[in-house]
Coordinates of C-alpha atoms in Angstrom, one line a residue:
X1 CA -142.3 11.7 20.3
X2 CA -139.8 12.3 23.2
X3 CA -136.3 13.2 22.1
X4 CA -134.1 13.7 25.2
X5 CA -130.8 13.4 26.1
X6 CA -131.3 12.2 29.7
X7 CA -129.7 8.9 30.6
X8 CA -131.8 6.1 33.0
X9 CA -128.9 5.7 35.7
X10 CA -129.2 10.0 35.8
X11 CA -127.3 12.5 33.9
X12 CA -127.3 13.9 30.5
X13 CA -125.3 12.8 27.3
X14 CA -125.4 16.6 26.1
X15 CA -126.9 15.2 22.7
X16 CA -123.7 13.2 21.9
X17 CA -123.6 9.6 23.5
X18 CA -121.9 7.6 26.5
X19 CA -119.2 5.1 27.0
X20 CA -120.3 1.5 26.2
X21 CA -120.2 0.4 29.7
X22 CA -122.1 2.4 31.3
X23 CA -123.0 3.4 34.5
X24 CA -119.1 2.3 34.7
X25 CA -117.6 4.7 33.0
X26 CA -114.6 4.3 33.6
X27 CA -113.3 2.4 30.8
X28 CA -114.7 1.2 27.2
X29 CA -115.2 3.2 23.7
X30 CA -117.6 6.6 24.0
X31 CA -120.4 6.0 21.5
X32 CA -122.5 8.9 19.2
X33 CA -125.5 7.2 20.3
X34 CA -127.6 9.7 20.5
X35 CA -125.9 11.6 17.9
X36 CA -126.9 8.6 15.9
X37 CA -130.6 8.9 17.4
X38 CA -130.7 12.9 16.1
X39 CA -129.0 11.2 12.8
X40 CA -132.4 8.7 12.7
X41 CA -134.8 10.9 13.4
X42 CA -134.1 13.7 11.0
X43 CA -133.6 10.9 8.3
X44 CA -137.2 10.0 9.1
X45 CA -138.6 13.3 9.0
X46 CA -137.2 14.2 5.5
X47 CA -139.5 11.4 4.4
X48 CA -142.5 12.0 6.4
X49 CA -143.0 15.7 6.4
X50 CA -142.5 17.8 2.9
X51 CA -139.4 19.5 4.3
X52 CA -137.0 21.5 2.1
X53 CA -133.6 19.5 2.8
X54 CA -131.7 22.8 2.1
X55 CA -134.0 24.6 4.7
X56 CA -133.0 22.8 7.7
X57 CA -131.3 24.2 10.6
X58 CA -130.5 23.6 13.9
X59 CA -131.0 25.2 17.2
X60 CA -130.9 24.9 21.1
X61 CA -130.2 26.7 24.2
X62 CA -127.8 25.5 27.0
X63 CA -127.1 21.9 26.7
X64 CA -129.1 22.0 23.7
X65 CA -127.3 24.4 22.1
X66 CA -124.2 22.8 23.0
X67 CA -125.6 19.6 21.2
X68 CA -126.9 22.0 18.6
X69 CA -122.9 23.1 17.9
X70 CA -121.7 19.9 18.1
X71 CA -124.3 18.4 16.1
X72 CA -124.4 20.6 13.3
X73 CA -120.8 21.4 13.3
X74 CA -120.0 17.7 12.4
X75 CA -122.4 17.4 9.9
X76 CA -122.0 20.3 7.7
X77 CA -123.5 18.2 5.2
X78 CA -127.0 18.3 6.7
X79 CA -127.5 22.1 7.5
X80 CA -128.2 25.6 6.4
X81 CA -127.7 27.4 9.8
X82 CA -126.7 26.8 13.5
X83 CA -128.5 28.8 16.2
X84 CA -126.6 28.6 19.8
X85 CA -128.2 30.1 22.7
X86 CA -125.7 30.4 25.8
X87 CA -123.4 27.1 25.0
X88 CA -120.8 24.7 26.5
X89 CA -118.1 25.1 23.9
X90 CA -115.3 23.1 25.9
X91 CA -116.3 21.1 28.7
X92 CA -112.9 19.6 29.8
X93 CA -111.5 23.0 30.7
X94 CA -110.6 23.1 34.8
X95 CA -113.0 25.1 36.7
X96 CA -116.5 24.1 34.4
X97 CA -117.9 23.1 36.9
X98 CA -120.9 20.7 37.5
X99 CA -121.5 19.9 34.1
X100 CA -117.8 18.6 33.7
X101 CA -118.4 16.8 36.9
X102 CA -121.9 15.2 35.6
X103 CA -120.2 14.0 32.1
X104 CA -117.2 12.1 33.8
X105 CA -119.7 9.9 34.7
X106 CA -120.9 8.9 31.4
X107 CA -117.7 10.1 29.4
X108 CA -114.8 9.1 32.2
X109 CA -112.5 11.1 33.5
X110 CA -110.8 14.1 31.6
X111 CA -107.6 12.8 32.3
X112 CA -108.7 9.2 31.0
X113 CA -110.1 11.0 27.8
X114 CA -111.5 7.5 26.4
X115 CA -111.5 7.2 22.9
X116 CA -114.8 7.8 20.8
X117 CA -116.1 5.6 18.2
X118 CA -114.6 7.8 15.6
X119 CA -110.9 7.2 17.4
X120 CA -111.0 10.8 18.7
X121 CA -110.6 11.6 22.4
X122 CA -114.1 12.4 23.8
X123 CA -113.0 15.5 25.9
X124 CA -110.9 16.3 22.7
X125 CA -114.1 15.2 20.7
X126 CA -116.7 17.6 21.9
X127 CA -114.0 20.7 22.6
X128 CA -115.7 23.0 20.2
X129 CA -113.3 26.1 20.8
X130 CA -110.5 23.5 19.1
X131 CA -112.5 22.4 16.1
X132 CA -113.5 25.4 14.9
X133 CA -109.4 26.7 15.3
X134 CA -108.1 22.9 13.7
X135 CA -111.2 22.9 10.9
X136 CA -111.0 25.1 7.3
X137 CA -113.7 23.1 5.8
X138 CA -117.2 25.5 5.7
X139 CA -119.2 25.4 8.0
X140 CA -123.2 26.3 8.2
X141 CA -123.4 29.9 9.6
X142 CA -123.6 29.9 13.5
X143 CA -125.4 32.5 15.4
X144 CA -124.1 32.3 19.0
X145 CA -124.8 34.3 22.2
X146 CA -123.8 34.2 25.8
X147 CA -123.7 36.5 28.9
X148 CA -121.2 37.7 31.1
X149 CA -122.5 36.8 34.7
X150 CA -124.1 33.5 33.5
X151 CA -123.5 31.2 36.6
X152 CA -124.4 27.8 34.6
X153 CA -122.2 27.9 32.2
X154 CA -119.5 30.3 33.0
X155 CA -118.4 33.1 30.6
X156 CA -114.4 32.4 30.7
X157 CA -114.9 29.3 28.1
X158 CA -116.3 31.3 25.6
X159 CA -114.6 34.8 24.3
X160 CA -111.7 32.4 22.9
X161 CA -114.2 30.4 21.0
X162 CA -115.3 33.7 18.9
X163 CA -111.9 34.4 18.3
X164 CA -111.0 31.3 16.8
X165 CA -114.1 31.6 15.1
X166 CA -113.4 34.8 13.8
X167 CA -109.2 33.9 12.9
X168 CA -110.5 31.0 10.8
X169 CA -112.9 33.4 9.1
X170 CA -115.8 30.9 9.4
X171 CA -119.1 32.4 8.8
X172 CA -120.6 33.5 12.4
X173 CA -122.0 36.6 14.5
X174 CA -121.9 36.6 18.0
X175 CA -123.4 38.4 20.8
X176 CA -123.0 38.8 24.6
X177 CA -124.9 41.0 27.8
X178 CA -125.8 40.5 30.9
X179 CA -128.9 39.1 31.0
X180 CA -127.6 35.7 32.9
X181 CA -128.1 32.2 31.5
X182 CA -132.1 32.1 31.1
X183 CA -132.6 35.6 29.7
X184 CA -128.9 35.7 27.8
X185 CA -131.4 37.9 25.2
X186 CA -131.7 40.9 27.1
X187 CA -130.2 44.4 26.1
X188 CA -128.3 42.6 22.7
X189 CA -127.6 44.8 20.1
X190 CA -130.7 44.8 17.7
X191 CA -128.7 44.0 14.8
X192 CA -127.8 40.7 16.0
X193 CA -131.1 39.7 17.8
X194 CA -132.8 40.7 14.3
X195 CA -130.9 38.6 12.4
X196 CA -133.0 35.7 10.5
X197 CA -131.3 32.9 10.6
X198 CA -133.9 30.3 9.4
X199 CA -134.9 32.4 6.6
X200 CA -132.0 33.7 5.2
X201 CA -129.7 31.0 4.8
X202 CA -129.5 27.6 2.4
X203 CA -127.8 24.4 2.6
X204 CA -126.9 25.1 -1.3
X205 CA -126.0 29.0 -1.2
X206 CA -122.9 30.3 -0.8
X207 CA -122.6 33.3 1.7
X208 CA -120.0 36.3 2.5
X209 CA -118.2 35.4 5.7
X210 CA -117.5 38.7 7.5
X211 CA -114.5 38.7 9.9
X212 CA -112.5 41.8 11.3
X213 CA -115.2 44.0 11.1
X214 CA -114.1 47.3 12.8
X215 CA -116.9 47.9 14.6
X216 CA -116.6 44.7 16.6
X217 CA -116.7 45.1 20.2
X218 CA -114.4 43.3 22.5
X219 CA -115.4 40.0 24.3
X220 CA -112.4 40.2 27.0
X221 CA -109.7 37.5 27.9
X222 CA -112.5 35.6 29.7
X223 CA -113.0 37.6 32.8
X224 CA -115.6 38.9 33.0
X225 CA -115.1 42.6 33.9
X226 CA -112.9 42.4 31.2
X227 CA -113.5 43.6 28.0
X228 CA -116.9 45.6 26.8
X229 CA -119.9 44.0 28.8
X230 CA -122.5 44.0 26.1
X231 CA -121.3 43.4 22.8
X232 CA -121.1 42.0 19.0
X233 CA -119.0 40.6 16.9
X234 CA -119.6 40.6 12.7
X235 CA -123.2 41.4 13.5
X236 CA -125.1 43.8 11.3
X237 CA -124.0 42.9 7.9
X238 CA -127.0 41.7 5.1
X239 CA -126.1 40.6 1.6
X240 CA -127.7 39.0 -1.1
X241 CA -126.1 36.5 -3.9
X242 CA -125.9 37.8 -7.4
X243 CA -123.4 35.4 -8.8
X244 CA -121.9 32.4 -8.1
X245 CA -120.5 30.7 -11.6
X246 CA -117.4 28.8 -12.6
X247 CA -115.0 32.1 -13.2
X248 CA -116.9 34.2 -10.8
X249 CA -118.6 35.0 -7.3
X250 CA -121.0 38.4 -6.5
X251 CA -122.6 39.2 -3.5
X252 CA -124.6 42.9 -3.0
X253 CA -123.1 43.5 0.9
X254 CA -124.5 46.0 3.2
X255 CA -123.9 47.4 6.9
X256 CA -127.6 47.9 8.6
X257 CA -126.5 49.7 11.7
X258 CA -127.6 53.5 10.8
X259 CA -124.7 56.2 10.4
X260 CA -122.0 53.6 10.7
X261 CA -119.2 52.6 8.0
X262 CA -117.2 49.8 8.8
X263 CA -114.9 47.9 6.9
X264 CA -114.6 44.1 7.3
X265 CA -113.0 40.9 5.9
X266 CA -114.9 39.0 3.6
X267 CA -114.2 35.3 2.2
X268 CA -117.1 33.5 0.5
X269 CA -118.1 29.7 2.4
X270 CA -120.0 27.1 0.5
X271 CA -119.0 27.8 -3.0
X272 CA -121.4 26.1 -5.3
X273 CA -119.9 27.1 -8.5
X274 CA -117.2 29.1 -8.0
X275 CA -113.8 26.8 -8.3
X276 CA -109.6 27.7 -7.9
X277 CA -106.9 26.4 -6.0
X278 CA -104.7 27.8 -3.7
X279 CA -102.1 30.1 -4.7
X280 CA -104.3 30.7 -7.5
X281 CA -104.4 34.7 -8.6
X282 CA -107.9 36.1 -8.4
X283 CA -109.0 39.8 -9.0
X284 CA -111.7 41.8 -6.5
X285 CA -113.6 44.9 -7.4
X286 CA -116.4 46.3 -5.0
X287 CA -119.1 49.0 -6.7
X288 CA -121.8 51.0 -5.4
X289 CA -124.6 48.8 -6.5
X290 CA -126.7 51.5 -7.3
X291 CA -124.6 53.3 -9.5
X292 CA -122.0 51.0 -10.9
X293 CA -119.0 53.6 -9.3
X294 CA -116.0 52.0 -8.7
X295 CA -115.1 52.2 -4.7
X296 CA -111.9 49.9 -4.8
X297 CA -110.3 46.9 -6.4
X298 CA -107.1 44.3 -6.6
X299 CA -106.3 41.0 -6.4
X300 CA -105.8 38.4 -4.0
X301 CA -104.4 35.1 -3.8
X302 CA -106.7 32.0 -3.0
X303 CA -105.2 30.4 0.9
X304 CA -105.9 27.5 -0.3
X305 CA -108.7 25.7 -2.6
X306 CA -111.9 27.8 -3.3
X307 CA -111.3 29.6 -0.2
X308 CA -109.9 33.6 -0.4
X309 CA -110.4 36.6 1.8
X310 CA -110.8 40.4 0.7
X311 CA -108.9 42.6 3.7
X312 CA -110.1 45.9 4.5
X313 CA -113.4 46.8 2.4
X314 CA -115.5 49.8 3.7
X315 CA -119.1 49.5 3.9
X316 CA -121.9 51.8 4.7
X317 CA -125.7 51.6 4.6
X318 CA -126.0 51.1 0.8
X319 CA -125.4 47.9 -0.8
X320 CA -121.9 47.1 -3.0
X321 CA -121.2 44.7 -4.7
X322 CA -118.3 42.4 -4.3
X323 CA -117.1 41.1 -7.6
X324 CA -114.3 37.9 -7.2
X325 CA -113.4 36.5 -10.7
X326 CA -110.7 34.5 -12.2
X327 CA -107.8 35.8 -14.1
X328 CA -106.1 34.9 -16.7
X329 CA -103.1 37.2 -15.8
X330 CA -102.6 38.6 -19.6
X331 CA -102.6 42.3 -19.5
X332 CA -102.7 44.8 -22.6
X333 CA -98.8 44.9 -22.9
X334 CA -98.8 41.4 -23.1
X335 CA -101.8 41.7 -26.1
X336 CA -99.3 43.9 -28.1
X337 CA -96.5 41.4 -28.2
X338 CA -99.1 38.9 -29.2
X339 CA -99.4 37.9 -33.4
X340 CA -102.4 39.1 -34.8
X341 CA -105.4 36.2 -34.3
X342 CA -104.0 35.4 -31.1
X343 CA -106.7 34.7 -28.7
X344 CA -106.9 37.2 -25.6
X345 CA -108.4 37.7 -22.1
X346 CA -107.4 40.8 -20.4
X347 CA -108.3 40.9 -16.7
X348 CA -109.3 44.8 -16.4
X349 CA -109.4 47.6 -19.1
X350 CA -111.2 50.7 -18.8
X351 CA -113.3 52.2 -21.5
X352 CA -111.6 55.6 -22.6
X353 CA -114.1 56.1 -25.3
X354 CA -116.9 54.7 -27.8
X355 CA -117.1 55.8 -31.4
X356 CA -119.7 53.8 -33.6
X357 CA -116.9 52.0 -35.4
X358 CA -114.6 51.5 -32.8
X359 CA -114.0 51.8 -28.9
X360 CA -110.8 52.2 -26.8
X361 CA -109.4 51.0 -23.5
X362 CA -106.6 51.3 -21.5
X363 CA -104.6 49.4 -18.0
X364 CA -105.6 51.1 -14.9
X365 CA -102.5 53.2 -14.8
X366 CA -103.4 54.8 -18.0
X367 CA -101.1 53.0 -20.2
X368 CA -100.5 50.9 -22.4
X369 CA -104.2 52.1 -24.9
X370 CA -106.2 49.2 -26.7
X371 CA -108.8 49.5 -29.4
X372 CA -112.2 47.2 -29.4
X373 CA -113.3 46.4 -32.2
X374 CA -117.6 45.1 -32.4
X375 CA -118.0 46.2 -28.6
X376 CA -121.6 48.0 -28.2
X377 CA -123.3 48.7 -25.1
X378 CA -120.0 49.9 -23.7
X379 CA -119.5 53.5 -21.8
X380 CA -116.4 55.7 -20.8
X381 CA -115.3 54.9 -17.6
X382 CA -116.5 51.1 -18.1
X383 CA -114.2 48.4 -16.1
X384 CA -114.5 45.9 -18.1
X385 CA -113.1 41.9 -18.7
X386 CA -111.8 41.5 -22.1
X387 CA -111.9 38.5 -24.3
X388 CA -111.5 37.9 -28.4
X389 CA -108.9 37.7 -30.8
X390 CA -105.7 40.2 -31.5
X391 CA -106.2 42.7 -34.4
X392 CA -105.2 46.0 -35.4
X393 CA -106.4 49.5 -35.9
X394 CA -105.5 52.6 -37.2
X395 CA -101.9 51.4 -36.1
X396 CA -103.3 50.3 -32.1
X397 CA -103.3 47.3 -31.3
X398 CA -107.1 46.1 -31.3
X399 CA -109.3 43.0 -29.8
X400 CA -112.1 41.7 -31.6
X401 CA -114.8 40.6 -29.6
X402 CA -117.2 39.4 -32.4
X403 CA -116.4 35.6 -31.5
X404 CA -115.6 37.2 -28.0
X405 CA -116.9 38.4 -24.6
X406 CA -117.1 41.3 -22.6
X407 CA -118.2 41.6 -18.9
X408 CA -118.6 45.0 -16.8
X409 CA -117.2 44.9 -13.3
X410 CA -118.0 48.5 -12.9
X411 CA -117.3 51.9 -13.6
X412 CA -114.5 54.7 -12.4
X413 CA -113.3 58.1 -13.7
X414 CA -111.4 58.8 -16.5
X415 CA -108.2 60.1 -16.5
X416 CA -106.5 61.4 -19.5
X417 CA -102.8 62.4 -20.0
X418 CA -102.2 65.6 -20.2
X419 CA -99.3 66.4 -22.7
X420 CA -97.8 69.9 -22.5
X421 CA -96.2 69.8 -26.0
X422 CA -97.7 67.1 -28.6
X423 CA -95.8 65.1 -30.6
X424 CA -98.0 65.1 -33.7
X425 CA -96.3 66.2 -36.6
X426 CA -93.4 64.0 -36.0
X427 CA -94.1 60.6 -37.0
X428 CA -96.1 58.4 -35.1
X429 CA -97.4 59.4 -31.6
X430 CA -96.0 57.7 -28.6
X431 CA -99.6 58.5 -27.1
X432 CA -101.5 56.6 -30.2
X433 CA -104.8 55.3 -28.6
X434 CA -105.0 57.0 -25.5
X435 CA -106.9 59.3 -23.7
X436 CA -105.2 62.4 -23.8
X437 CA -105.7 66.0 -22.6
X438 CA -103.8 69.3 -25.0
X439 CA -104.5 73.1 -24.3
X440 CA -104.0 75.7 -27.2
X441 CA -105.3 78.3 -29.0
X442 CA -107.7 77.9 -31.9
X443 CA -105.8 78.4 -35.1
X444 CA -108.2 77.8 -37.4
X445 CA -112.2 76.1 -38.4
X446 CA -112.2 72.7 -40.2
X447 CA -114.7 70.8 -41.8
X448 CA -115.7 68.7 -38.7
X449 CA -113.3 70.1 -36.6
X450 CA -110.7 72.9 -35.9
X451 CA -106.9 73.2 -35.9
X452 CA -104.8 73.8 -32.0
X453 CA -102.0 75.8 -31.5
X454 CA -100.6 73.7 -28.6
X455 CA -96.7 74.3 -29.5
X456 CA -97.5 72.1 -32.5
X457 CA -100.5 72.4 -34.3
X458 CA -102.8 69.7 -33.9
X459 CA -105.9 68.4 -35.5
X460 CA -108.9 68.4 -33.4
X461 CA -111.5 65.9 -35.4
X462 CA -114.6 63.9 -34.5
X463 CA -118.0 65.4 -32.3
X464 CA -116.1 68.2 -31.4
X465 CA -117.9 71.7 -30.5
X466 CA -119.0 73.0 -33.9
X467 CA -119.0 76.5 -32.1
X468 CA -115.4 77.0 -31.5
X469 CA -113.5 80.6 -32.9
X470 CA -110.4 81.7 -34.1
X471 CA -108.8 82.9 -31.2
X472 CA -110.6 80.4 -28.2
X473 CA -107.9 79.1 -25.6
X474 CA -109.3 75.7 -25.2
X475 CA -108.3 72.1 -23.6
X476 CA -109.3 69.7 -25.2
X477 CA -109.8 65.8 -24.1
X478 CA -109.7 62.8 -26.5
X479 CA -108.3 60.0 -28.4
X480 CA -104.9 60.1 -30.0
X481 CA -105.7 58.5 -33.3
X482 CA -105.2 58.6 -37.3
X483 CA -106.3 61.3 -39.4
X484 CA -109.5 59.9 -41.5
X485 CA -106.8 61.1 -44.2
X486 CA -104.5 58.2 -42.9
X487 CA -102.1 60.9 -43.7
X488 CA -101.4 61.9 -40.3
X489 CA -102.6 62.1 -36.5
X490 CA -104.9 64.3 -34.2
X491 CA -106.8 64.5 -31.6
X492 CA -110.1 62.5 -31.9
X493 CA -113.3 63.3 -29.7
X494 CA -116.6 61.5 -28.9
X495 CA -118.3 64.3 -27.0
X496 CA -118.4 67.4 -27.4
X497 CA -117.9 68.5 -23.9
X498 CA -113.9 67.7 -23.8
X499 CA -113.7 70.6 -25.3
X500 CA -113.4 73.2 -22.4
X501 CA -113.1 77.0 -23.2
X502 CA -111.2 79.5 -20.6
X503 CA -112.1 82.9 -19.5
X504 CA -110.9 85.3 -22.3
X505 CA -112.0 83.2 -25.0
X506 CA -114.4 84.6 -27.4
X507 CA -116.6 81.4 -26.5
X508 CA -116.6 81.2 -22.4

C-alpha cells in the first residue's frame, strides 16, 4: 500500500490535508484529509494485524516527523510514544523558507490563515511550538532531535519548542549536533540515542515526566552559534512503575549517565489510577530503593487535577523511589484531641520502637509520641502511613490498627531527645512515649534492669544490658513509658545496645 502525503497538482500536505479548493488555494476551509487517511488506515490495521493497541507509536523524519508531531500530538488517545527526527515545529514563522512557500499553495497564505475544519487557523493549526505551550492535557512521550547547521529545516524554529516543552513539564527528551538534516544522529549523546522508545512506553502506563534536570545543556536563543552545539535535554533518566492506585503513585527513577548526580523535576503524565484535584495537598518521599533509607520528603500541592510536580530531587546511578500519596492532613496532635474510637489516618509517623505488645511513633520533628497498638512487621526508623481507631496506652495516646492499615514509605534515623535532668519522679513525664536519651551513673542492679543516677534517679527497664555495674557512667536511649508497676515511670528499652558505656566505666 502507498501512503504519501504528495498532492497530484505538486506539493506535499506535510501529513495533514489541503484547502477544499484546491489547486486554488486561496480561499475555502483547510481539510485533515490526510489526517483522516492516517486516521483510516490505522483503524484498519488494528483489525487486520494482531497489534497491541497500547503498543503503538508513531514516528518520522523531516516532513514525516513533522506529520508524526502533529499527528500524534492531536490524538493522544491513539499512542504510547512519539519519535521526531529533525521536524518542522512551526511553519508560519518568517524566514522558513521553501517549505512555508510550498504550503501556501495548498494551505493559503500565512496572512490569510484559512480556517481548518476544526475552526482553528491552519498556520495556527499545525504551529506545534504553541500547542505544546497552550496544551496541559498528557501527552504521549516525544523523543525529538535536530541539528544546528541543518539547511532544510533551519535550527532557529526549534530551541523554543524544547523550552515550552520543558515549562509545561510534558514528558520529552531532546537532542541536537551537527550532523545536518540527513545524518541529525551523528555525535548525540548516547543516552538519548539509546533510549527505547517503542519498547518502553504504553498507551495505559503512567510515566515520570522529567523537566529541569540540571545537567541539561543549553539549546541557544535559535542562533545557531549560540548556545552548546551538541546537546540534551531530560535525556538519561530510566524508571520503572511500582504503583499507580487510587491514594498513591511509585516510580523506581534512576540517572544512567556514569558518575553524574542530577536533580530534576518530576510530575507523573497519564495517571491511570492515581486521582486528586487541584489545590489538593499531597505528600512525596524518595528512598534508596535498595535499602529503604530515607533521602528526602514533603508535600506539594496538585497545579491542577491529577497533575503535581516534585522540584529539586537528586538522583544518581541507583534507582529511588518516588512515593506520591494522598493525605488526609490529620497529624498526631490532632489524634490526641480526638475521643477514644475515633477513626484516624496520620500522614507520616516514624517508628521510635517495637516491643511485642506494643510499638511507638512519633511526627517528624520528634514530637508529639504515639503508641500502635497490633502493628507487627514494623522497625525503628520506619516511615510509615497510619490508619485505625484512637485508644490509649499506658497513659499515650494509642492507634489500633487491628481493623486498620499501615503502609511503609521508607525508613530514616532515629533521633531521640536528649534530656539533661529527667522529670521522673514528679508526676507524669512531659516526654511520656518518646524516644528519649539520659546519661548517669549506675546506682544500682534490678531485676530486669538497673537504677540511673541522672540528677534524678531513673528506672532503666525492658532488654536492657544485663551486664551493667554499680558505678558504669552510661547513656541510655529508650521509651519514656509506665513502670510495669503502673506505680511510676522509666526509661523503657527494646535493644540492648542504647545502652552506651564511657571510658572509665567498669564496663567499656
Amino acid at each position: 500500500m502507498d501512503c504519501s502525503p504528495k498532492l497530484p497538482y505538486g506539493g506535499n500536505t506535510w501529513w495533514y490535508g489541503y484547502a477544499n479548493g484546491y489547486p486554488n488555494a486561496g480561499s475555502g476551509i483547510v481539510f485533515n484529509y490526510t489526517e483522516n487517511m492516517l486516521l483510516n488506515m490505522l483503524q484498519w490495521a488494528k483489525s487486520a494485524f494482531p497489534i497491541d493497541p497500547d503498543r503503538v507509536s508513531v514516528a518520522g523524519g523531516s516532513m514525516g516527523a513533522t506529520g508524526a508531531l502533529s499527528f500524534g500530538l492531536r490524538h493522544p488517545d491513539l499512542f504510547a510514544a512519539i519519535s521526531a527526527t529533525v521536524p518542522q515545529v512551526n511553519p508560519g514563522l518568517e524566514g522558513i523558507g521553501w517549505s512555508q512557500s510550498q504550503l501556501t499553495h495548498i494551505w493559503g497564505s500565512v496572512q490569510d490563515n484559512l480556517p481548518t475544519n476544526d475552526g482553528a487557523g491552519v498556520w495556527d493549526r499545525q504551529n506545534t511550538t504553541a500547542y505544546v505551550a497552550d496544551n496541559c492535557c498528557d501527552l504521549p512521550f516525544i523523543k525529538v532531535q535536530n541539528s544546528k547547521n541543518d539547511e532544510t529545516l533551519p535550527w532557529f524554529q526549534v530551541p523554543q519548542f524544547y523550552k515550552n516543552l520543558n515549562a509545561n513539564r510534558h514528558g520529552f527528551m531532546a537532542a541536537w549536533g551537527q550532523g545536518g538534516h540527513v545524518s541529525s544522529s551523528t555525535g548525540l549523546p548516547s543516552e538519548f540515542v539509546n533510549w527505547d522508545i517503542y519498547n518502553k512506553h504504553r498507551r495505559n502506563q503512567s510515566y515520570p515526566a522529567i523537566s529541569n534536570s540540571s545537567v541539561n545543556d543549553d539549546p541557544g536563543n535559535g542562533d545557531p552559534i549560540n548556545g552548546d552545539s551538541i546537546g540534551q535535554m531530560n535525556a538519561g533518566y530510566d524508571w520503572r512503575i511500582i504503583s499507580d492506585t487510587e491514594d498513591k503513585w511509585a516510580a523506581d527513577i534512576k540517572y544512567t549517565v556514569a558518575g553524574r548526580s542530577p536533580t530534576a523535576d518530576v510530575s507523573a503524565r497519564r495517571l491511570q489510577n492515581f486521582s486528586f484535584a487541584a489545590g489538593q495537598r499531597l505528600a512525596y518521599s524518595l528512598t534508596d530503593t535498595a535499602t529503604g533509607q530515607a533521602i528526602t520528603s514533603g508535600y506539594v500541592t496538585a497545579e491542577r487535577n491529577r497533575f503535581f510536580t516534585v522540584a529539586d530531587l537528586p538522583f544518581d546511578n541507583n534507582y529511588r523511589t518516588l512515593t506520591i500519596r494522598k493525605v488526609s492532613g490529620q497529624s498526631i496532635a490532632d489524634v490526641i484531641a480526638l475521643p477514644e474510637g475515633s477513626e484516624v489516618d496520620v500522614d507520616e509517623v516514624i517508628v521510635t520502637a517495637t516491643f511485642e505488645d506494643v510499638c511507638y511513633g512519633c511526627a517528624s520533628n520528634r514530637i508529639p509520641a504515639i503508641a500502635i497498638l497490633g502493628a507487627s512487621d514494623l522497625a525503628p526508623g520506619n516511615v510509615i502511613r497510619l490508619r485505625g481507631v484512637k485508644k490509649t496506652h499506658c497513659g499515650v495516646a494509642a492507634v489500633d490498627i487491628s481493623a486498620g492499615s499501615i503502609s511503609v514509605h521508607g525508613n530514616c534515623a532515629l533521633r531521640p531527645f536528649g534530656l539533661t535532668r529527667p522529670f521522673f519522679g514528679v508526676g507524669k513525664p512531659l516526654e511520656l512515649g518518646l524516644l528519649t536519651k539520659v546519661w548517669g551513673v549506675v546506682r544500682d542492679i534490678l531485676p530486669g534492669g538497673f537504677e540511673l543516677d541522672a540528677g534524678l534517679r531513673v528506672t532503666v527497664f525492658g532488654d536492657c544490658a544485663a551486664d551493667a555495674e554499680i558505678g558504669s557512667y552510661v547513656s541510655v536511649s529508650g521509651i519514656c513509658s509506665e513502670l510495669p508497676s503502673g506505680s511510676d515511670y522509666g526509661i523503657r528499652m527494646s535493644d540492648p545496645t542504647g545502652v552506651i558505656y564511657y571510658q572509665g566505666s567498669p564496663n567499656p
